[in-house]
Coordinates of C-alpha atoms in Angstrom, one line a residue:
X1 CA -46.3 30.4 0.8
X2 CA -42.9 28.7 0.2
X3 CA -40.7 30.0 -2.5
X4 CA -40.3 27.5 -5.4
X5 CA -36.7 26.9 -6.3
X6 CA -35.6 28.0 -9.7
X7 CA -33.4 25.0 -10.1
X8 CA -36.3 22.7 -10.5
X9 CA -40.1 22.9 -10.1
X10 CA -41.0 19.2 -9.8
X11 CA -40.4 16.9 -6.8
X12 CA -39.0 13.4 -7.1
X13 CA -42.4 12.2 -5.9
X14 CA -44.9 12.5 -8.8
X15 CA -47.7 14.9 -8.4
X16 CA -45.9 17.1 -5.8
X17 CA -44.1 20.3 -6.2
X18 CA -40.8 20.8 -4.4
X19 CA -40.1 23.8 -2.3
X20 CA -36.9 24.9 -0.5
X21 CA -36.6 24.3 3.2
X22 CA -36.0 27.6 5.0
X23 CA -33.8 26.1 7.8
X24 CA -32.1 27.8 10.7
X25 CA -29.2 26.7 12.8
X26 CA -30.4 25.2 16.1
X27 CA -28.6 23.8 19.2
X28 CA -26.0 21.2 18.8
X29 CA -27.0 17.6 19.2
X30 CA -24.6 15.4 21.2
X31 CA -26.3 12.3 19.8
X32 CA -25.0 13.0 16.3
X33 CA -21.8 11.7 14.9
X34 CA -20.0 12.2 11.6
X35 CA -18.2 8.8 11.9
X36 CA -21.1 6.4 12.2
X37 CA -19.3 3.9 10.0
X38 CA -16.8 3.2 12.9
X39 CA -19.4 0.7 13.9
X40 CA -18.0 -1.5 11.1
X41 CA -14.4 -1.2 12.5
X42 CA -15.6 -2.2 15.9
X43 CA -17.4 -5.2 14.4
X44 CA -14.3 -6.1 12.4
X45 CA -12.3 -6.0 15.6
X46 CA -14.8 -8.4 17.3
X47 CA -14.7 -10.8 14.3
X48 CA -10.9 -10.9 13.7
X49 CA -9.7 -10.1 17.2
X50 CA -7.6 -7.2 16.0
X51 CA -6.9 -5.6 19.4
X52 CA -6.0 -9.0 21.0
X53 CA -3.7 -9.9 18.2
X54 CA -1.9 -6.5 18.4
X55 CA -1.6 -6.8 22.1
X56 CA 0.0 -10.3 21.8
X57 CA 2.4 -9.1 19.1
X58 CA 3.4 -5.8 20.7
X59 CA 3.5 -6.9 24.3
X60 CA 3.4 -4.4 27.3
X61 CA 4.5 -0.8 26.5
X62 CA 4.1 0.4 30.1
X63 CA 5.3 -0.8 33.5
X64 CA 1.9 -0.4 35.1
X65 CA -1.2 -2.2 33.6
X66 CA -3.4 0.9 33.4
X67 CA -4.8 3.0 30.6
X68 CA -4.5 1.9 27.0
X69 CA -2.7 -1.3 26.0
X70 CA -0.3 -1.3 23.0
X71 CA -2.8 -3.0 20.8
X72 CA -5.6 -0.5 21.8
X73 CA -3.4 2.4 21.0
X74 CA -2.2 1.0 17.7
X75 CA -5.8 0.5 16.6
X76 CA -6.8 3.9 17.8
X77 CA -4.0 5.5 15.7
X78 CA -5.1 3.5 12.7
X79 CA -8.7 4.6 13.1
X80 CA -7.7 8.3 13.5
X81 CA -5.9 8.1 10.2
X82 CA -8.7 6.0 8.6
X83 CA -11.2 8.8 9.4
X84 CA -9.0 11.2 7.4
X85 CA -7.0 13.0 10.0
X86 CA -3.4 13.9 9.0
X87 CA -2.0 15.4 12.2
X88 CA -1.7 14.2 15.8
X89 CA -4.4 16.7 16.7
X90 CA -6.8 14.4 14.9
X91 CA -6.9 12.4 18.2
X92 CA -8.5 15.4 19.8
X93 CA -11.0 15.8 17.0
X94 CA -12.1 12.2 17.2
X95 CA -12.4 12.5 21.0
X96 CA -14.7 15.4 20.5
X97 CA -17.0 13.1 18.6
X98 CA -18.5 11.3 21.7
X99 CA -20.7 8.9 19.7
X100 CA -18.0 8.0 17.2
X101 CA -15.4 7.4 19.9
X102 CA -17.9 5.4 21.9
X103 CA -18.3 2.9 19.0
X104 CA -14.6 1.9 19.3
X105 CA -13.4 -1.0 21.5
X106 CA -11.2 1.5 23.6
X107 CA -11.2 5.3 24.2
X108 CA -9.1 7.5 22.0
X109 CA -6.3 9.3 23.9
X110 CA -5.6 13.0 23.7
X111 CA -2.9 14.1 21.2
X112 CA -0.3 14.7 23.8
X113 CA -0.9 11.3 25.4
X114 CA -0.8 9.8 21.9
X115 CA 2.6 11.2 21.2
X116 CA 3.9 9.9 24.6
X117 CA 2.6 6.4 23.9
X118 CA 3.9 6.4 20.4
X119 CA 7.4 7.2 21.7
X120 CA 7.3 4.0 23.8
X121 CA 7.2 1.8 20.7
X122 CA 10.6 0.6 19.6
X123 CA 11.7 -1.7 16.8
X124 CA 10.6 -4.9 18.7
X125 CA 7.1 -3.5 19.3
X126 CA 6.7 -2.4 15.6
X127 CA 7.8 -5.8 14.5
X128 CA 5.1 -7.2 16.8
X129 CA 2.6 -5.2 14.7
X130 CA 3.9 -7.0 11.6
X131 CA 3.4 -10.4 13.3
X132 CA -0.1 -9.5 14.3
X133 CA -1.0 -8.2 10.8
X134 CA 0.2 -11.5 9.3
X135 CA -2.0 -13.5 11.7
X136 CA -5.0 -11.3 11.0
X137 CA -4.6 -11.6 7.3
X138 CA -4.6 -15.3 7.7
X139 CA -7.9 -15.1 9.7
X140 CA -9.5 -12.8 7.1
X141 CA -8.5 -15.1 4.3
X142 CA -10.2 -18.1 6.1
X143 CA -13.5 -16.4 5.3
X144 CA -13.1 -16.2 1.5
X145 CA -14.3 -19.0 -0.8
X146 CA -12.2 -22.2 -0.8
X147 CA -10.9 -21.8 -4.4
X148 CA -9.8 -18.2 -3.9
X149 CA -8.2 -19.0 -0.5
X150 CA -6.3 -21.9 -2.1
X151 CA -5.1 -19.7 -4.9
X152 CA -3.7 -17.1 -2.4
X153 CA -2.3 -19.5 0.2
X154 CA -1.2 -22.5 -1.9
X155 CA -0.1 -20.7 -5.1
X156 CA 2.9 -18.6 -5.7
X157 CA 3.4 -15.8 -3.2
X158 CA 4.5 -12.5 -4.7
X159 CA 6.2 -10.0 -2.4
X160 CA 7.1 -6.6 -3.8
X161 CA 9.9 -4.5 -2.3
X162 CA 9.9 -0.7 -2.7
X163 CA 10.7 2.5 -0.9
X164 CA 9.1 6.0 -0.8
X165 CA 10.5 9.3 0.3
X166 CA 8.3 11.4 2.7
X167 CA 9.4 15.1 2.4
X168 CA 9.6 17.2 5.5
X169 CA 10.6 20.8 5.9
X170 CA 12.7 20.8 9.0
X171 CA 16.1 19.3 9.6
X172 CA 15.3 19.2 13.4
X173 CA 13.3 16.0 12.9
X174 CA 15.2 12.9 13.9
X175 CA 16.6 10.6 11.2
X176 CA 15.7 12.8 8.2
X177 CA 18.3 13.9 5.7
X178 CA 18.6 15.5 2.4
X179 CA 18.1 12.8 -0.3
X180 CA 19.8 12.6 -3.6
X181 CA 16.8 14.5 -5.1
X182 CA 17.6 17.5 -2.8
X183 CA 14.6 17.0 -0.5
X184 CA 14.8 16.7 3.2
X185 CA 13.1 13.4 3.7
X186 CA 12.5 10.2 5.6
X187 CA 12.2 7.0 3.6
X188 CA 9.7 4.2 4.1
X189 CA 10.9 0.8 3.1
X190 CA 8.1 -1.7 2.8
X191 CA 7.2 -5.2 1.6
X192 CA 3.8 -5.8 0.2
X193 CA 2.0 -9.2 -0.3
X194 CA 0.5 -8.7 -3.8
X195 CA -2.1 -11.6 -3.7
X196 CA -3.5 -10.6 -0.2
X197 CA -3.2 -6.9 -0.7
X198 CA -1.7 -6.2 2.7
X199 CA 1.6 -4.8 4.1
X200 CA 3.9 -7.4 5.6
X201 CA 6.8 -5.3 7.0
X202 CA 7.9 -1.7 7.0
X203 CA 10.6 0.5 8.4
X204 CA 11.1 4.3 8.5
X205 CA 14.7 5.3 7.8
X206 CA 16.5 8.4 6.5
X207 CA 16.2 9.8 3.0
X208 CA 19.5 8.2 1.8
X209 CA 18.9 4.7 3.3
X210 CA 19.7 2.0 0.7
X211 CA 17.3 -0.8 0.1
X212 CA 20.2 -3.1 -0.9
X213 CA 21.6 -2.7 2.7
X214 CA 18.3 -2.9 4.6
X215 CA 16.3 -5.4 2.6
X216 CA 18.0 -8.7 3.7
X217 CA 16.5 -8.2 7.2
X218 CA 13.1 -7.3 5.7
X219 CA 13.2 -10.4 3.5
X220 CA 13.5 -12.7 6.6
X221 CA 10.6 -10.9 8.3
X222 CA 8.5 -11.0 5.2
X223 CA 9.0 -14.7 4.7
X224 CA 8.1 -15.4 8.4
X225 CA 5.0 -13.2 8.0
X226 CA 3.5 -15.0 5.0
X227 CA 4.2 -18.3 6.6
X228 CA 2.5 -17.2 9.8
X229 CA -0.5 -16.2 7.6
X230 CA -0.7 -19.7 6.3
X231 CA 0.8 -19.3 2.9
X232 CA 2.7 -22.4 1.7
X233 CA 3.5 -21.6 -1.9
X234 CA 6.9 -20.6 -3.2
X235 CA 7.8 -17.0 -2.6
X236 CA 8.8 -14.6 -5.4
X237 CA 10.4 -11.3 -4.5
X238 CA 10.3 -8.4 -6.9
X239 CA 12.1 -5.1 -6.7
X240 CA 13.5 -2.3 -8.9
X241 CA 17.2 -1.6 -9.5
X242 CA 17.4 -0.1 -6.0
X243 CA 17.5 -3.7 -4.7
X244 CA 20.0 -5.0 -7.3
X245 CA 22.7 -6.6 -5.1
X246 CA 24.2 -10.1 -4.9
X247 CA 23.6 -10.3 -1.1
X248 CA 19.9 -9.5 -1.7
X249 CA 19.6 -12.3 -4.2
X250 CA 21.5 -14.7 -1.9
X251 CA 19.2 -13.9 1.0
X252 CA 16.2 -14.7 -1.1
X253 CA 17.6 -17.9 -2.4
X254 CA 18.7 -18.9 1.2
X255 CA 15.0 -18.5 2.2
X256 CA 14.0 -20.8 -0.7
X257 CA 12.6 -18.0 -2.8
X258 CA 12.8 -16.7 -6.4
X259 CA 13.7 -13.1 -7.4
X260 CA 13.1 -10.6 -10.1
X261 CA 15.2 -7.5 -9.6
X262 CA 15.8 -4.6 -11.9
X263 CA 19.3 -4.3 -13.3
X264 CA 21.1 -1.0 -13.7
X265 CA 22.4 -0.4 -17.2
X266 CA 26.1 -0.9 -17.7
X267 CA 28.7 -1.6 -20.4
X268 CA 28.4 -5.4 -19.9
X269 CA 24.7 -5.3 -20.6
X270 CA 25.0 -3.1 -23.7
X271 CA 27.5 -5.7 -25.1
X272 CA 25.2 -8.5 -24.3
X273 CA 22.3 -6.8 -26.0
X274 CA 24.3 -6.1 -29.1
X275 CA 25.0 -9.9 -29.3
X276 CA 21.3 -10.8 -29.4
X277 CA 20.3 -12.0 -32.9
X278 CA 17.3 -10.2 -34.4
X279 CA 15.3 -13.5 -34.6
X280 CA 15.7 -14.1 -30.8
X281 CA 13.6 -11.1 -29.8
X282 CA 10.0 -12.1 -28.6
X283 CA 7.0 -9.9 -28.7
X284 CA 5.9 -8.8 -25.2
X285 CA 2.4 -9.3 -23.7
X286 CA 0.2 -6.2 -23.8
X287 CA 3.0 -3.8 -24.9
X288 CA 3.0 -2.6 -28.5
X289 CA 6.4 -1.9 -30.1
X290 CA 8.2 -3.9 -27.4
X291 CA 10.1 -7.1 -27.4
X292 CA 12.0 -9.3 -24.9
X293 CA 15.0 -11.6 -25.1
X294 CA 17.1 -13.8 -22.7
X295 CA 20.7 -12.5 -22.6
X296 CA 23.8 -14.6 -22.6
X297 CA 24.9 -12.8 -19.5
X298 CA 24.8 -13.3 -15.7
X299 CA 26.1 -10.9 -13.1
X300 CA 29.2 -12.1 -11.3
X301 CA 29.0 -13.6 -7.8
X302 CA 25.3 -14.0 -8.0
X303 CA 23.4 -17.3 -7.1
X304 CA 23.7 -20.1 -9.6
X305 CA 20.9 -20.0 -12.3
X306 CA 20.7 -16.2 -12.4
X307 CA 19.8 -14.9 -15.9
X308 CA 18.9 -11.5 -17.3
X309 CA 15.9 -10.6 -19.4
X310 CA 16.1 -7.6 -21.7
X311 CA 13.2 -5.6 -22.9
X312 CA 13.4 -3.1 -25.8
X313 CA 10.9 -0.6 -26.8
X314 CA 11.0 1.2 -30.2
X315 CA 10.6 5.0 -30.1
X316 CA 10.5 7.5 -32.9
X317 CA 13.1 10.3 -33.0
X318 CA 10.5 12.9 -32.0
X319 CA 9.9 11.0 -28.7
X320 CA 13.6 11.3 -27.6
X321 CA 15.2 14.3 -26.0
X322 CA 18.8 15.5 -26.0
X323 CA 18.3 16.7 -22.4
X324 CA 20.5 14.6 -20.1
X325 CA 17.8 14.7 -17.5
X326 CA 15.4 12.9 -19.8
X327 CA 14.5 9.5 -18.2
X328 CA 13.6 7.9 -21.5
X329 CA 16.7 9.0 -23.3
X330 CA 18.9 7.5 -20.5
X331 CA 17.4 4.1 -21.4
X332 CA 18.8 4.3 -25.0
X333 CA 22.3 3.3 -25.8
X334 CA 24.6 6.3 -26.3
X335 CA 25.5 5.4 -29.9
X336 CA 21.9 4.9 -30.9
X337 CA 20.8 8.1 -29.2
X338 CA 23.6 10.0 -31.0
X339 CA 22.4 8.7 -34.4
X340 CA 18.8 9.6 -33.7
X341 CA 19.7 13.1 -32.4
X342 CA 21.9 13.7 -35.5
X343 CA 19.0 12.8 -37.8
X344 CA 20.8 9.7 -39.2
X345 CA 18.3 7.3 -37.8
X346 CA 14.5 7.7 -37.4
X347 CA 14.0 5.3 -34.5
X348 CA 15.9 3.9 -31.5
X349 CA 15.3 1.2 -28.8
X350 CA 15.1 1.9 -25.1
X351 CA 16.2 -1.0 -22.9
X352 CA 15.3 -2.3 -19.4
X353 CA 16.8 -5.4 -17.7
X354 CA 15.6 -7.9 -15.1
X355 CA 17.7 -10.4 -13.2
X356 CA 15.9 -13.6 -12.2
X357 CA 16.6 -17.1 -11.1
X358 CA 13.4 -18.6 -12.5
X359 CA 13.4 -21.5 -14.9
X360 CA 12.6 -19.9 -18.2
X361 CA 12.9 -22.4 -21.0
X362 CA 10.0 -21.4 -23.2
X363 CA 9.5 -18.1 -25.0
X364 CA 6.1 -17.8 -23.4
X365 CA 7.6 -18.1 -20.0
X366 CA 10.1 -15.3 -20.7
X367 CA 7.3 -13.0 -22.0
X368 CA 5.1 -13.9 -19.0
X369 CA 7.8 -13.1 -16.5
X370 CA 8.5 -9.7 -18.0
X371 CA 4.7 -9.0 -18.1
X372 CA 4.3 -9.8 -14.4
X373 CA 7.3 -7.7 -13.4
X374 CA 6.0 -4.8 -15.4
X375 CA 2.6 -5.0 -13.6
X376 CA 4.1 -4.9 -10.1
X377 CA 2.2 -1.8 -9.3
X378 CA 0.3 -2.8 -6.2
X379 CA 3.0 -1.5 -3.8
X380 CA 3.0 1.8 -5.6
X381 CA -0.8 1.8 -5.0
X382 CA 0.0 1.2 -1.3
X383 CA 2.2 4.3 -1.1
X384 CA -0.3 6.4 -3.0
X385 CA -3.2 5.2 -1.0
X386 CA -1.6 5.8 2.4
X387 CA -0.3 9.2 1.3
X388 CA -3.6 10.6 0.1
X389 CA -5.9 8.4 2.2
X390 CA -4.2 8.0 5.6
X391 CA -1.8 10.9 6.2
X392 CA 1.4 9.3 5.2
X393 CA 2.4 12.3 3.1
X394 CA 4.3 13.9 6.0
X395 CA 5.9 13.1 9.4
X396 CA 4.1 15.1 12.1
X397 CA 6.6 14.8 14.9
X398 CA 10.2 15.6 15.6
X399 CA 10.6 12.2 17.2
X400 CA 11.6 9.2 15.0
X401 CA 9.7 6.8 17.2
X402 CA 6.5 8.8 17.0
X403 CA 6.9 9.2 13.2
X404 CA 7.5 5.4 12.9
X405 CA 4.2 4.8 14.7
X406 CA 2.5 7.3 12.5
X407 CA 3.8 5.3 9.5
X408 CA 2.4 2.2 11.0
X409 CA -1.0 3.9 11.8
X410 CA -1.3 4.6 8.1
X411 CA -0.3 1.0 7.1
X412 CA -2.7 -0.4 9.7
X413 CA -5.4 1.7 8.2
X414 CA -4.5 0.3 4.8
X415 CA -4.7 -3.3 6.2
X416 CA -8.0 -2.5 8.0
X417 CA -9.4 -1.5 4.6
X418 CA -8.1 -4.7 3.1
X419 CA -9.5 -7.0 5.8
X420 CA -12.8 -5.2 5.7
X421 CA -13.1 -5.7 1.9
X422 CA -12.0 -9.3 2.2
X423 CA -14.9 -10.0 4.5
X424 CA -17.4 -7.6 2.9
X425 CA -16.3 -6.7 -0.7
X426 CA -17.5 -3.3 -2.0
X427 CA -18.1 -4.0 -5.7
X428 CA -15.7 -6.1 -7.8
X429 CA -12.4 -4.2 -7.3
X430 CA -10.4 -3.2 -4.3
X431 CA -11.4 0.3 -3.2
X432 CA -8.9 2.9 -1.9
X433 CA -8.9 4.2 1.7
X434 CA -10.5 7.4 0.7
X435 CA -13.4 5.6 -1.1
X436 CA -13.9 3.3 1.9
X437 CA -14.0 6.4 4.2
X438 CA -16.5 8.1 1.9
X439 CA -18.8 5.1 1.4
X440 CA -18.6 3.5 4.9
X441 CA -16.7 5.3 7.6
X442 CA -17.6 9.0 7.5
X443 CA -21.3 8.6 7.6
X444 CA -23.5 10.9 9.7
X445 CA -25.7 9.1 12.1
X446 CA -27.8 9.8 15.2
X447 CA -27.6 7.6 18.3
X448 CA -31.1 6.7 19.7
X449 CA -32.2 4.4 22.5
X450 CA -35.3 2.3 22.2
X451 CA -36.4 -0.3 24.7
X452 CA -32.9 -0.2 26.3
X453 CA -31.3 -0.9 22.9
X454 CA -29.0 1.6 21.3
X455 CA -29.4 2.2 17.5
X456 CA -27.6 4.3 15.0
X457 CA -29.8 5.9 12.4
X458 CA -28.3 6.8 9.1
X459 CA -29.6 8.4 6.0
X460 CA -31.5 5.9 3.8
X461 CA -28.7 5.3 1.2
X462 CA -26.0 5.0 3.9
X463 CA -28.2 2.8 6.1
X464 CA -28.7 0.3 3.3
X465 CA -25.0 0.0 2.5
X466 CA -23.8 -0.1 6.1
X467 CA -26.4 -2.7 7.1
X468 CA -25.4 -4.9 4.2
X469 CA -21.7 -4.6 5.1
X470 CA -22.3 -5.3 8.8
X471 CA -24.3 -8.4 7.9
X472 CA -21.4 -9.7 5.8
X473 CA -18.9 -9.2 8.6
X474 CA -21.1 -10.9 11.1
X475 CA -21.7 -13.8 8.7
X476 CA -17.9 -14.1 8.4
X477 CA -17.7 -14.3 12.2
X478 CA -20.0 -17.4 12.1
X479 CA -17.8 -18.9 9.4
X480 CA -14.6 -18.3 11.3
X481 CA -16.0 -19.8 14.5
X482 CA -17.0 -23.0 12.7

């Protein structure tokens, strides 16, 4: 007689009692895979032509036409990181999954071969990945409803610029250096298309690389990418104070774009803020105790029409610190901070500044511009998602070329997740890579053959979700072919 579990005595099925299964470990089954959801990646490749687009953009990476092409290898690296592997040895682990690897359009190379192939990718080949991603984003958007597609492609295009340090623990890695924070790091500079939710361009540089120096070239590539994707709307670039430079603004204007760039605090700005009348401050959108105003100040030698928006936030004395490392206290004017710390005043204002060349004539337009700049968090989600979902929290090789391809593997995994959710949304909101992996990719399945037809058999809950997602992707294939 089977032992009744003490955790519960009733089965889900009414009228039946539940008993524990007394299982033993049997022989391994080569027909099993833990990555049955890679079937969806293979179908996405067939619908959008991912490998072909990558091959066209990257070009040949070897003198002899044998083995993996550049596009096949780039997709394989993205898949390895999409399945949750965070080291090059992940190639070997995926190769050991014979069924999972067999679902892909090309075989997965061993880790040693992967490092050799990654080293063949130079700047031109990585920029070819950018070109391919732009074209693939345009194809994916062709499958969305007409109104939504028009909003993304014909409306204003928002491109966010930002950088993220990736800490390493060896100075022997190429192009890593101790950053101003004291970390040995490489730095990823990226441009993210907010409306489409995809990466446009990216470069891996050292930990002290400056966005003000490097971004003009990225701006050109980002504009070319969104145009290649079919976007016709005017482009707005946003960046924090790390991109505050006249030459950055001039490059954006030369490409016909608008800009919103954070402005470092300086004496000229404090004087301009002091000259603002109390009645000129406007309440912000969705930010209690905060106000905005347009300053009578423009940075010298910047494009015509540049103006500066100031935002002030009122804080009580208890919320401010005398510690010079306090980030909040550094946003308060020195005179105001001294009065608060001495107990003379109970409150003080913290200030932030934005330089822009937009036409802002109405108070509502000023408040809206500040609100949109404050909500430019999607590129931060990109860095968080790729770090915790695709292994971009470290650089696994001593070679800069290999690490640059590792970066692009994570970014391609991010774009794969975006294209998949454009064709087959999972709920109402964009899901992170880790969620896509849990719901769709890392799903155990058994490969069976019936009447000369191969079938993957999943658990009931997974089978229902994967079948529905597969049907949506295939429906998009019919739509794109029309």
